[in-house]
Amino acid sequence: LRYGFPQTMAAGLAGGNGKNGKPVLQYTYQFTVDNNSFVKNKTPMFDILRGKYDGTFRRLARDIKNYGKPVLFRLNNEMNTDWTSYCGLVTLLDPDIFVMTWRRLYDIFEAEGVDNCIWIWNPSGVSCPYSSWGEDLCYFPGTEYVQMLGLTEYEMGNGETLTSFREHYQTLYEKNVSFQSYCAIISEFGCGSGGETDGVLGRNAAKQAEWVREMFAEINAAEKAAYIKQIKGAVWFNCNDYSNGLITNRLKIVNADGYMGEDYGDLRETIEAFRQGLNYSRG
């Protein structure tokens, strides 16, 4: 909540409108004051309801309006969990608080004349913990406040066998039967190659590459399945999960910034699977 919209960065990394050859921006905005740390002790949700951040929200709205290009605006993703600063666990087990804060921000954008946002409602694929107050539909703010469905399902890649892209997203499509008329975006996803806390780092690199090839076989099929037709975009989460300095889920496939000296040369087969799949899609 401290930071405004990064207009210069957005223009440099995206700046697209769907026709000018540049990427369309997906922008994730979260109601948190501490990056979802110590979630059980602090949440801004009640101050938001009191109007404390209305000025911040108005500045955000004006900045996005001035950006002038379409923004896939993903607000408060993975709300149906226990690790975000806006989940039901920290709002009296009352998902209506989530709904009211969503609508408050949406109404401010409307009042500021923002017309370049596509609002993405993006629960986690599996609610955690499962409960009557924590299931994703409890957090849906209403059809007039959402234009796109966000999908999030990971294959962490640490097991002996990997659940395929098709099984993950076909299952999610069937779960989201109420939203099959919506366009969808996989706002974040990935398949890991095996973390070091569960065994040898990268032990499933070949399986990861096969997972990616199977994914593109689904995406590029001549006769596409219904769940594929709904999906209009996908964002690979090129980042690892860590615990005590060790990689638990190795989802990263390239290391352009040299972070921690990590080497991803063993994932050339995965990169090649992406190259071939994307070239086929574009061709």
C-alpha positions as MATLAB code, in Angstrom:
seq = 'LRYGFPQTMAAGLAGGNGKNGKPVLQYTYQFTVDNNSFVKNKTPMFDILRGKYDGTFRRLARDIKNYGKPVLFRLNNEMNTDWTSYCGLVTLLDPDIFVMTWRRLYDIFEAEGVDNCIWIWNPSGVSCPYSSWGEDLCYFPGTEYVQMLGLTEYEMGNGETLTSFREHYQTLYEKNVSFQSYCAIISEFGCGSGGETDGVLGRNAAKQAEWVREMFAEINAAEKAAYIKQIKGAVWFNCNDYSNGLITNRLKIVNADGYMGEDYGDLRETIEAFRQGLNYSRG';
ca = [
       0.000    0.000    0.000;
       3.020    2.301    0.228;
       3.865    2.216   -3.448;
       2.210    3.733   -6.481;
       1.895    2.359   -9.977;
       5.366    1.968  -11.595;
       4.601    3.830  -14.816;
       8.165    3.951  -16.163;
       8.759    0.268  -15.505;
       5.371   -0.667  -16.965;
       6.057    1.281  -20.144;
       9.508   -0.285  -20.479;
       8.555   -3.904  -19.781;
       5.072   -3.883  -21.327;
       3.361   -0.914  -22.961;
       1.257   -3.131  -25.179;
      -2.342   -2.710  -26.255;
      -2.819   -6.035  -28.038;
      -1.998   -4.553  -31.450;
       1.308   -2.684  -31.203;
       3.555   -5.730  -30.767;
       4.401   -5.038  -27.135;
       3.295   -7.164  -24.144;
       0.085   -6.294  -22.347;
       0.761   -5.643  -18.670;
      -0.489   -7.949  -15.936;
      -0.322   -6.005  -12.669;
      -0.791   -7.690   -9.294;
      -1.898   -5.435   -6.434;
      -2.252   -6.702   -2.877;
      -3.745   -5.202    0.269;
      -0.720   -5.685    2.526;
       1.586   -3.460    4.538;
       4.323   -6.058    5.078;
       4.439   -8.204    1.920;
       2.190  -10.809    3.553;
       4.734  -11.403    6.344;
       3.483  -12.168    9.854;
       0.057  -12.504    8.334;
      -1.616  -13.606   11.559;
      -0.662  -10.359   13.289;
      -1.362   -7.593   10.801;
      -3.914   -6.804    8.104;
      -4.876   -3.457    6.534;
      -8.370   -4.648    5.634;
     -10.239   -2.870    8.430;
      -8.399    0.418    7.840;
      -9.322    0.103    4.160;
     -12.990   -0.195    5.126;
     -12.598    2.929    7.281;
     -11.293    4.859    4.269;
      -7.713    5.303    5.521;
      -6.225    4.403    2.144;
      -8.731    6.093   -0.152;
      -6.172    8.762   -1.084;
      -3.613    6.067   -1.968;
      -6.194    4.286   -4.084;
      -7.139    7.455   -5.940;
      -3.495    8.121   -6.813;
      -3.163    4.534   -8.016;
      -6.275    4.917  -10.163;
      -5.028    8.142  -11.740;
      -1.596    6.637  -12.459;
      -3.115    3.613  -14.189;
      -5.442    5.840  -16.166;
      -2.463    7.960  -17.260;
      -0.573    4.807  -18.326;
      -3.127    4.660  -21.105;
      -2.682    1.027  -22.152;
      -4.739   -2.000  -21.056;
      -3.877   -3.375  -17.618;
      -4.767   -6.892  -16.548;
      -5.401   -5.880  -12.952;
      -5.061   -8.857  -10.599;
      -6.268   -7.805   -7.165;
      -5.554   -9.789   -3.996;
      -4.822  -13.177   -5.532;
      -4.921  -16.408   -3.492;
      -7.364  -14.971   -1.002;
      -8.780  -18.450   -0.247;
      -5.654  -19.430    1.691;
      -3.989  -18.833    5.039;
      -0.871  -16.959    3.868;
      -2.112  -13.565    2.610;
      -2.825  -10.357    4.512;
      -6.399  -10.307    3.210;
      -7.432  -13.952    3.716;
     -10.397  -14.935    5.849;
      -8.120  -16.119    8.638;
      -7.226  -12.503    9.460;
     -10.647  -10.954    8.793;
     -12.743  -12.646   11.485;
     -13.384  -15.620    9.167;
     -15.643  -13.261    7.243;
     -15.106  -13.253    3.442;
     -17.577  -10.362    3.104;
     -14.776   -8.082    4.303;
     -12.741   -9.128    1.275;
     -15.713   -8.435   -0.988;
     -16.359   -5.000    0.533;
     -12.724   -3.881    0.157;
     -12.602   -5.123   -3.446;
     -15.735   -3.165   -4.270;
     -14.389   -0.075   -2.500;
     -11.300   -0.009   -4.709;
     -13.327   -0.794   -7.830;
     -15.749    2.053   -7.101;
     -12.847    4.481   -6.617;
     -11.445    3.469  -10.015;
     -14.871    4.031  -11.543;
     -15.125    7.459   -9.909;
     -11.687    8.388  -11.283;
     -12.737    7.380  -14.800;
     -10.335    4.450  -15.188;
     -11.421    2.549  -18.292;
      -8.263    0.586  -19.157;
      -8.412   -2.074  -16.420;
      -9.520   -5.680  -16.831;
     -10.158   -6.909  -13.294;
      -8.936  -10.449  -12.598;
     -10.379  -12.502   -9.751;
      -7.733  -15.113   -8.978;
      -8.250  -17.609   -6.152;
      -5.801  -20.407   -5.545;
      -6.792  -23.598   -7.346;
      -7.170  -25.417   -4.022;
      -8.551  -23.621   -0.946;
      -6.346  -23.867    2.129;
      -7.555  -24.611    4.695;
     -10.776  -25.955    3.255;
     -13.704  -24.566    5.266;
     -17.166  -23.146    4.838;
     -15.761  -19.601    5.097;
     -12.590  -20.220    3.122;
     -13.793  -21.685   -0.169;
     -13.112  -19.456   -3.157;
     -16.706  -18.654   -4.118;
     -17.189  -16.946   -0.749;
     -14.763  -14.257   -1.953;
     -16.323  -13.533   -5.336;
     -17.194   -9.800   -5.438;
     -19.912  -10.098   -8.097;
     -20.110  -10.257  -11.877;
     -20.211   -6.461  -12.229;
     -16.836   -6.215  -10.443;
     -14.878   -8.877  -12.359;
     -14.062   -9.221  -16.071;
     -11.625  -12.137  -16.137;
     -10.931  -15.357  -14.255;
      -7.425  -15.940  -12.937;
      -6.085  -19.484  -12.601;
      -3.275  -20.716  -10.359;
      -2.189  -24.360  -10.213;
       1.392  -25.532   -9.726;
       3.184  -28.804  -10.298;
       6.052  -28.449   -7.830;
       8.031  -31.242   -9.446;
       9.343  -32.939   -6.322;
       7.548  -36.281   -6.595;
       8.354  -39.499   -8.400;
       5.618  -38.717  -10.927;
       4.329  -35.326  -12.089;
       0.698  -34.377  -12.577;
       0.323  -33.131  -16.151;
      -0.705  -29.650  -17.246;
      -3.884  -31.117  -18.684;
      -4.880  -32.836  -15.452;
      -4.250  -29.692  -13.397;
      -6.169  -27.306  -15.636;
      -8.880  -29.626  -16.907;
      -9.735  -30.321  -13.252;
      -9.750  -26.602  -12.486;
     -11.969  -25.931  -15.504;
     -14.474  -28.495  -14.258;
     -14.362  -27.008  -10.753;
     -14.987  -23.511  -12.149;
     -18.126  -24.528  -14.034;
     -19.830  -21.285  -12.945;
     -17.115  -19.269  -14.694;
     -16.813  -21.095  -18.004;
     -18.261  -18.096  -19.839;
     -15.331  -15.959  -18.628;
     -12.039  -15.592  -20.453;
      -9.259  -16.914  -18.230;
      -5.578  -16.242  -17.696;
      -3.148  -18.494  -15.871;
      -1.797  -15.597  -13.851;
       1.041  -17.666  -12.426;
       2.058  -21.289  -12.794;
       5.035  -23.556  -13.209;
       6.446  -27.040  -13.062;
       9.478  -27.640  -10.871;
      12.562  -29.700  -11.627;
      13.104  -30.959   -8.071;
      14.189  -29.008   -4.998;
      17.212  -29.753   -2.819;
      15.264  -30.166    0.433;
      13.583  -33.291   -0.972;
      16.561  -34.878   -2.731;
      19.094  -34.052   -5.422;
      18.546  -30.596   -6.897;
      17.186  -30.792  -10.438;
      16.668  -34.549  -10.365;
      13.410  -34.169  -12.330;
      14.766  -31.902  -15.059;
      13.887  -34.363  -17.826;
      10.385  -34.783  -16.417;
       9.970  -31.014  -16.301;
      10.916  -30.759  -19.980;
       8.426  -33.494  -20.866;
       5.748  -31.670  -18.833;
       6.352  -28.518  -20.895;
       6.225  -30.459  -24.183;
       2.909  -32.038  -23.163;
       1.580  -28.596  -22.198;
       2.341  -27.188  -25.639;
       0.839  -30.268  -27.281;
      -2.418  -29.291  -25.560;
      -2.089  -25.593  -26.396;
      -1.141  -26.158  -30.046;
      -3.529  -29.031  -30.800;
      -5.576  -28.639  -33.972;
      -8.726  -29.530  -32.040;
      -8.352  -27.724  -28.719;
     -10.038  -28.935  -25.557;
     -12.636  -26.625  -23.992;
     -10.375  -25.768  -21.070;
      -7.655  -24.587  -23.472;
     -10.090  -22.408  -25.423;
     -10.950  -20.524  -22.234;
      -7.298  -19.655  -21.479;
      -6.080  -16.480  -23.198;
      -2.654  -16.144  -21.572;
      -0.245  -17.749  -19.116;
       2.617  -16.451  -16.945;
       5.368  -18.857  -15.852;
       6.484  -18.071  -12.276;
      10.254  -17.900  -12.804;
      11.119  -17.963   -9.127;
      12.065  -20.582   -6.525;
      10.714  -21.246   -3.053;
      13.305  -21.320   -0.292;
      13.579  -22.540    3.287;
      16.664  -21.813    5.400;
      18.580  -20.914    2.249;
      17.733  -24.156    0.459;
      15.472  -24.504   -2.575;
      12.263  -26.331   -1.725;
      10.469  -25.882   -5.068;
      12.727  -25.270   -8.071;
      10.392  -23.499  -10.472;
      12.952  -21.131  -11.944;
      14.255  -22.090  -15.375;
      16.521  -19.137  -16.228;
      18.754  -17.030  -13.999;
      19.321  -13.816  -15.913;
      20.178  -11.852  -12.769;
      22.728  -14.339  -11.389;
      20.824  -14.628   -8.122;
      22.858  -16.471   -5.462;
      25.134  -17.819   -8.188;
      22.540  -20.449   -9.131;
      23.187  -22.427  -12.304;
      20.336  -23.529  -14.567;
      22.402  -25.051  -17.338;
      20.864  -28.455  -16.642;
      17.472  -27.152  -17.815;
      18.435  -26.623  -21.464;
      15.921  -29.279  -22.499;
      13.138  -27.349  -20.768;
      14.170  -24.096  -22.478;
      14.227  -25.877  -25.838;
      10.725  -27.246  -25.175;
       9.562  -23.664  -24.585;
      11.316  -22.418  -27.710;
       9.746  -25.040  -29.929;
       6.299  -24.706  -28.355;
       6.234  -20.925  -28.624;
       7.546  -20.923  -32.179;
       4.795  -23.354  -33.184;
       2.166  -21.188  -31.464;
       3.351  -18.053  -33.270;
       3.717  -19.811  -36.612;
];
